[in-house]
């Protein structure tokens, strides 16, 4: 990825004149280019210390050049980007280590414990919660453990419909390899093009097709993890009563308990038919009620998401090429995938119509499906013109949906002041509740990082105080840690610390991340 | 419950002459009545020590009479029953303590830590894996913490379709209270009539309607637990990415990490229609394949289970009143529940027919539904005539189904010798695999307990060696502990110990249970 932006450098582009005009009117713009001359701190690990690692896993598995280290410095949250754009590379790792096997990973961990080196597991580098910003104080150095070479489809089981994937596979590579067997994983988060299988598991990712395919944690049936005290292999059965489900502990552990080296996932047959269509509802609340009804009737389509009034307006305005006229209220995207979707589509459509929905046809649905991974590029283009943009998300039960929505929105607007645009959508639904995903845009102040951190804190307070989770699918990292402590309380924190002490007694794995 | 048998004493009955004749022919019988004069060991806790507890939570919350203690001695596995039938009450608790609130439970735990008393949480007393047989050595005494007074439906949320239940509610009471709100939990394990909400959560129970309603762990969205270091409250949202899912740690913790004092569950609307029907398949393998097809097509009915050839034959023979003739092969029970079942029933039926199934109509299905909780009574009647009967269960992936089935069956037959009857059914199915539930009958040897423990060890070895889980829905208790250690390995064991040390540093909670 681009070291200061999301995604492929070739995709970086300026805002079109029309969009810039629109942003100017709402928020105001000012050219704010990224610093181009940057300097990466020298590696703090000696040749001697690195030499023993090279002996263990091979010379070419250990990189110390500036560009390799720069590319593994932090993740892709707006604070991460603001730091990268200002030339701040203080968190650069001392080396990038690329193991080729589970045994290599175990060797790296043994070496790290011996030399007291902090280890930051690195998959796609797409964390938006500070998951790659481990604390290095108290350590001789810090390495980025890049799993890029563990990128194979290990095996498929077409009877059980499972597959074993290595953690360094990116989303598209995993889908491509599975497609050769007629299989799909069905996990499509916005980070799909860059994020990795190991990262999906370690952060409890949830994708845009979660209504049909479930969250990533629903897909995982087995895991292999290297820890400083040895290997953990889980997955004797689809489900069992053999004590606490330790898969659910490995998932969400964000590299603090071990390094995931294999993931066994449930797969499905590639869908023969895929249809995405748009619907409109008079209000966000009406659309949300329709989603609740579908979820509680067992009638969820593969994809279902609805934008609130503000997000609908902005989306339509910025997609004027596909027609912004003739739609008011809130747009819902509904996707049907399967061997044959006609029957289920008809059922879902009947419910949506009966609850006030108007079918807008497939054009807008298809446009959403085609552009679904592109939004992060827009954030960079907006940062280029002095507009602070970030997203944050939560989940709650249906009966608290409106309360949480208003509380978070108001917290952001109050913190960021006049001219702030807060957009929201619901994109993951359950029988008992849903996610709420906010996009915020505001004019950058002179200290944009502090400006954002204050707004983020206000929004996070609002989430936890209204009983919602601090994160539905972005994970904890370093950014959400204080609120995780409030969400799970001191006993929950003690449990996490007990787990950490048991498998990583020297604390070399992602220090400072996740565990309060 | 009856102290030496399953269920209500009034339901205890001798085998009918026809069934006894059948059992005689297959296995052989010999009257083997239970010991009637028994003596409960004196309570080992002094009045002083118990006095401080009475002061804290009330005089009537602490019972030391023989009958109260006898009724909380161990659970309802066949080994437990054999010990009870022989008059062995060595594991009787020193007192039975009945808290009325979360605060009471916290007070009991504080008292237990102070006086070094072991605490065995007690719900329905239906454990079949030694979950109520905690180790008392190293402790001043052992109490049974009976949650019977925590038996209320605390609240319902009809928008989110959730309900908060206290842990001491038995299955029927929970369903009755929810039905007043038009709601159902849909959790119907064979122990339904006696087992408790807290026990369902603590043991990761799975009910006979799991195909439609999911396992109990799928239903739980929130938990409250009292631990020696304080209160844990979980359940900010239906699902989230806020670190490891600690709900999945509390579930399956079997009273070793804390005492569950509230469970928030997802509920559903009471079904307007319920239809149970029977199908027949030529072989167990063919029926299992049909179940796999349904699961992988997203077409699961509410109930689906199939008996292997031997179980089908025995069931038909013992239910001659509903007609044992005209059926060969394997009988499958299929249940459809919902607001309207015609459409989904037609879809499921079409698949079953296309895969070789023959519809046997509703009579046998209805008979199954009506008798579904009665099988444990039959076990007692068989023990009365010297026939050793027990059940055990596992789960595996579809591709290993046949291998695991044969391995466990053979292990039991080899261990128990000629005249052993091993029956099996599949009653819980997933996209990637299924459960296998075995019923074993053999003539009692002179030392039936040792006879069974050897057979159980052989079957457990077979499960773990063939890669299956040691338990799909009966939990670990003390009986499965050595095999749990093999299933999750030393790192998994270290994780459990880390959790235990964090929340119960003095180890008073269910010592010797679950954690290797």
CSV table of N, CA and C in Angstrom, one decimal, chain B residues 23 87 101 153 175-176 183 201 209 320 346 364 429 434 444 497 510-511:
chain,number,residue,atom,x,y,z
B,23,UNK,N,-35.3,-57.4,26.2
B,23,UNK,CA,-33.9,-57.1,26.7
B,23,UNK,C,-33.3,-58.4,27.1
B,87,UNK,N,-25.5,-46.9,47.5
B,87,UNK,CA,-25.5,-46.2,48.8
B,87,UNK,C,-24.3,-45.4,49.1
B,101,UNK,N,-30.2,-13.8,45.6
B,101,UNK,CA,-29.9,-12.6,44.7
B,101,UNK,C,-28.4,-12.7,44.3
B,153,UNK,N,-38.1,-14.6,35.6
B,153,UNK,CA,-37.9,-13.9,34.4
B,153,UNK,C,-37.8,-12.4,34.7
B,175,UNK,N,-40.0,-21.5,29.7
B,175,UNK,CA,-40.9,-21.5,28.6
B,175,UNK,C,-42.2,-20.9,29.0
B,176,UNK,N,-42.7,-21.3,30.2
B,176,UNK,CA,-44.0,-20.8,30.6
B,176,UNK,C,-44.0,-19.3,30.8
B,183,UNK,N,-43.5,-15.4,23.7
B,183,UNK,CA,-42.1,-15.8,23.3
B,183,UNK,C,-41.8,-17.2,23.6
B,201,UNK,N,-26.2,-22.6,30.1
B,201,UNK,CA,-25.1,-21.6,29.7
B,201,UNK,C,-23.8,-22.2,30.2
B,209,UNK,N,-34.1,-29.0,19.2
B,209,UNK,CA,-34.5,-28.1,18.1
B,209,UNK,C,-33.3,-27.3,17.7
B,320,UNK,N,-43.9,-50.8,20.1
B,320,UNK,CA,-44.7,-51.6,19.2
B,320,UNK,C,-46.2,-51.1,19.1
B,346,UNK,N,-42.4,-28.1,2.4
B,346,UNK,CA,-42.4,-28.6,1.0
B,346,UNK,C,-41.0,-28.7,0.4
B,364,UNK,N,-45.5,-41.2,13.8
B,364,UNK,CA,-44.3,-41.5,14.5
B,364,UNK,C,-43.5,-40.3,14.9
B,429,UNK,N,-27.1,-30.8,13.6
B,429,UNK,CA,-26.3,-30.7,12.4
B,429,UNK,C,-25.9,-29.3,12.1
B,434,UNK,N,-21.7,-32.7,12.2
B,434,UNK,CA,-22.8,-33.1,12.9
B,434,UNK,C,-22.4,-33.8,14.3
B,444,UNK,N,-24.6,-56.0,33.1
B,444,UNK,CA,-23.7,-55.6,34.2
B,444,UNK,C,-22.8,-56.7,34.6
B,497,UNK,N,-6.1,-22.4,32.7
B,497,UNK,CA,-5.5,-22.1,34.0
B,497,UNK,C,-5.3,-20.6,34.2
B,510,UNK,N,-15.8,-25.0,42.2
B,510,UNK,CA,-15.8,-26.3,41.5
B,510,UNK,C,-14.4,-26.9,41.3
B,511,UNK,N,-13.6,-27.1,42.4
B,511,UNK,CA,-12.3,-27.6,42.2
B,511,UNK,C,-12.3,-29.0,41.6
